[in-house]
Amino acid sequence: MEGSASATSSPPSQEARPDLNAGSMRGVGSPGCSVFAAVALARAGLTEGGTQQFCLRPDAGFADRMSIESKGNMTRRTSGAADVASPDDERKPSIRDVAQLADVSLGTVSRVINAHPNVREDTRKRVKAAIVELGYVPNMVAQSMRSNRSMTFACVMRDFTVPVLSLFVDSMQKEIEGFGFSLMVASSYHDLKRERELLLGFQQRRIDGLVIATSSEEDPALLTMLREAQFPIVLLDRELPAELDSVSVNHAAGVRQAVLHLADLGHRRIAIISGEPGVHPTQSRLKGFGDAFKERGLTLEPELIRHATFARDAGYTETRHLLELDKPPTAIVAGGTSLLPGVMQATRERGLVIPQDLSVVAGADSDVALLATPAFTVVRWNHDQLGKAAGRFLMERLDNPKLPRRRLTVDAELVMRGSCASPRRTVALRG
């Protein structure tokens, strides 16, 4: 896998404020409705049955005089502050209440809240159900101070708009959120300087762990920062020479199958486009590419091996270069998550039709690959397995820093669809 910029938030738009003296109100739960106002109204019995629910705009707060009209029963109350229950009038549920309802000890409730792994799953579910039923809200700041944990992990990749990377993040988040952890995400855009800045920022924010797909596996400064980080790190699809946990894809297996398939169809001039040469995905794909050529007794031609970046523009540029050769390839393996759209665009501009004029294998599955006509043969792997493992590795390392290094590698496989065919027509057209 090749790895949002932290989204720059724009200031909220300023609405024109209506005249509060005219009784301007908003529905409970609607944007701008005070949570405390909603609670107070609920406790005053004004949110039952078919009654219309209202609350004052937050800039009005709880005025000394508040008029609320129930459109359900057409009754009108005009009350002072004493007539509306304050959120503090009733005792807030405590951790003791949760323990009593779940029939467990205070320590067990604390372990569930703090995502301690040594809690039986049925007990964990019972405690969580009690928390929801009571509406208990743990004081996360106090817990963080007591446990010296922020209950926050971070994830840094090239670009989270890439579908396969989004799938990874989704699986990881689902794995950790059940244990009380939240997830921060940031895109590095394969910028080493940005990655170093992000690492420094995460140190200052005191995150509990990081998953990162670095833009380089050879940068000494970045490697030093990773080794000296004060939190667990899991590498995503990277093979850094550091004692760090990692989850990776065996891209070689998928590319090898792709080339063997193309060779069996009769292709001899098979090209590959991949990303930066200094990272695991590229190295793994090239290994599978070379292994398949050896198995079929084919000769590797350097002009058909193209290194670029993992960006869409690279797919377009490198495909154009290949198709302009005196002897262009009859098949292309687009060895990168984002390269396929560029390959398709360059092919179409040359007036070529896939697969009649050019066979193409996509380096990762996506909606583009699946919904194209014809659908593209792809190299695919299990994102869900990788995401869950990354989250689990972080939590286990956080609980036990002395664990031996863990590495998970999932095999990529070839999924055959309709973008590959015999090169006979291509050979005839090109002479």
XYZ file of C-alpha atoms in Angstrom, residues 9-218:
210
model
C -10.575 23.990 8.807
C -12.273 27.114 7.587
C -14.023 29.335 10.120
C -17.706 28.519 10.512
C -20.036 30.684 8.534
C -21.761 33.349 10.587
C -25.538 33.182 10.374
C -27.623 36.274 10.730
C -28.932 36.154 14.267
C -32.703 36.486 14.573
C -34.322 38.709 17.153
C -34.302 36.729 20.378
C -37.026 38.914 21.775
C -39.291 37.561 19.060
C -38.988 34.098 20.559
C -36.577 32.654 17.958
C -36.018 28.964 18.675
C -34.529 25.825 17.156
C -35.496 22.184 17.372
C -33.781 20.156 20.082
C -30.820 18.389 18.565
C -30.613 20.767 15.635
C -27.368 22.626 14.891
C -26.880 25.409 17.372
C -29.249 23.997 19.985
C -27.684 24.055 23.443
C -27.168 20.543 24.781
C -27.916 21.753 28.276
C -31.121 23.350 27.059
C -32.140 20.087 25.442
C -31.456 18.215 28.674
C -33.424 20.703 30.708
C -36.408 20.514 28.401
C -36.354 16.753 28.414
C -36.350 16.693 32.189
C -39.193 19.177 32.247
C -41.286 16.635 30.357
C -41.506 18.590 27.132
C -40.060 16.007 24.771
C -42.613 13.257 25.152
C -45.298 12.054 22.766
C -46.170 14.237 19.820
C -45.003 17.522 21.295
C -42.834 19.815 19.242
C -39.382 20.252 20.778
C -37.730 23.650 21.009
C -34.769 25.293 22.632
C -33.330 28.760 22.606
C -30.361 29.566 20.419
C -27.097 29.055 22.342
C -26.306 32.749 22.292
C -29.430 33.344 24.343
C -28.464 30.804 27.020
C -31.150 30.220 29.639
C -32.877 33.550 29.824
C -34.604 34.527 33.054
C -37.844 34.332 31.150
C -38.338 31.556 28.582
C -41.471 30.947 26.562
C -42.054 27.482 25.199
C -45.122 26.554 23.235
C -46.036 22.922 22.737
C -47.701 22.529 19.385
C -48.760 18.991 20.265
C -51.202 19.903 23.033
C -51.377 23.691 22.489
C -50.523 24.347 26.139
C -48.266 27.245 26.955
C -45.802 27.525 29.824
C -44.104 30.731 30.776
C -41.601 30.108 33.485
C -38.633 31.529 35.248
C -35.396 29.684 35.821
C -36.910 27.813 38.763
C -39.541 26.189 36.551
C -37.009 24.541 34.225
C -34.842 21.813 35.639
C -31.165 22.623 35.602
C -28.805 19.956 34.255
C -27.216 19.874 37.685
C -30.484 19.396 39.604
C -30.140 15.642 39.274
C -27.001 13.804 40.277
C -24.943 12.745 37.298
C -24.359 8.983 36.998
C -21.077 7.881 38.501
C -18.698 5.015 37.934
C -20.256 3.366 40.999
C -23.655 3.434 39.311
C -22.158 1.738 36.260
C -20.509 -0.935 38.404
C -23.752 -1.596 40.281
C -25.860 -1.868 37.125
C -23.320 -4.113 35.366
C -22.787 -6.144 38.574
C -19.005 -5.768 38.452
C -16.338 -4.112 40.564
C -15.191 -0.509 40.209
C -11.846 -1.816 38.992
C -13.516 -3.759 36.185
C -15.388 -0.662 35.009
C -12.128 1.276 35.086
C -10.347 -1.399 33.045
C -13.102 -1.361 30.425
C -13.022 2.440 30.174
C -9.237 2.435 29.891
C -9.257 -0.315 27.235
C -7.375 -2.821 29.359
C -7.120 -6.091 27.415
C -7.574 -8.383 30.425
C -11.359 -8.155 30.540
C -13.695 -10.884 29.316
C -15.642 -9.868 26.230
C -19.051 -10.561 27.792
C -18.082 -8.444 30.812
C -16.840 -5.653 28.543
C -20.146 -5.636 26.665
C -22.137 -5.604 29.908
C -20.192 -2.630 31.247
C -20.533 -0.729 27.962
C -24.276 -1.396 27.955
C -24.530 -0.005 31.490
C -22.549 3.085 30.475
C -24.930 3.715 27.583
C -28.061 3.062 29.650
C -26.998 5.440 32.404
C -25.538 8.038 30.086
C -22.306 7.948 32.050
C -19.600 10.170 30.552
C -16.073 9.368 31.779
C -13.775 12.288 32.486
C -11.230 11.573 29.760
C -8.911 14.365 30.874
C -8.704 12.988 34.394
C -8.253 9.454 33.084
C -5.480 10.607 30.781
C -3.667 12.239 33.678
C -4.026 9.159 35.867
C -3.057 6.603 33.214
C -0.552 8.806 31.347
C -2.397 7.900 28.139
C -4.186 10.114 25.663
C -6.274 7.226 24.269
C -5.384 8.527 20.804
C -3.518 6.848 17.959
C -2.367 8.527 14.753
C -2.017 7.304 11.180
C 0.162 8.908 8.484
C -0.036 7.884 4.825
C 0.627 9.389 1.440
C -2.945 10.369 0.644
C -6.138 9.260 2.360
C -8.198 9.947 -0.732
C -6.737 6.739 -2.210
C -9.518 4.138 -1.786
C -7.388 1.231 -0.549
C -5.807 3.438 2.111
C -9.218 4.607 3.281
C -10.281 0.973 3.634
C -7.231 0.275 5.782
C -7.993 3.228 8.065
C -11.634 2.195 8.379
C -10.657 -1.313 9.513
C -8.086 0.004 11.967
C -10.521 2.484 13.477
C -13.167 -0.190 13.979
C -10.584 -2.363 15.732
C -9.445 0.271 18.230
C -12.624 2.203 18.955
C -14.115 -0.730 20.845
C -11.282 -0.306 23.344
C -11.821 3.419 23.793
C -9.150 4.741 21.406
C -9.688 7.501 18.869
C -7.718 7.999 15.643
C -6.012 11.052 14.144
C -5.114 10.906 10.449
C -2.750 12.962 8.309
C -1.468 12.770 4.741
C 2.241 13.184 4.067
C 2.069 13.363 0.256
C 5.384 11.486 0.245
C 7.134 14.533 1.703
C 9.959 13.613 4.092
C 10.028 17.039 5.697
C 6.316 16.862 6.390
C 6.682 13.398 7.913
C 9.357 14.642 10.306
C 7.159 17.598 11.277
C 4.194 15.310 11.868
C 6.275 13.012 14.077
C 7.405 15.962 16.160
C 3.851 17.228 16.453
C 2.580 13.837 17.551
C 5.253 13.704 20.247
C 4.022 17.035 21.557
C 0.411 15.874 21.476
C 1.410 12.788 23.489
C -0.338 10.282 21.261
C -0.284 6.645 22.360
C 0.861 5.117 19.068
C 1.417 5.660 15.355
C 0.891 3.774 12.099
C 2.964 5.228 9.272
C 3.763 4.506 5.637
C 6.999 6.447 5.243
C 8.025 8.032 1.951
C 11.521 6.594 2.309
C 13.091 3.563 3.916
C 16.588 5.037 3.752
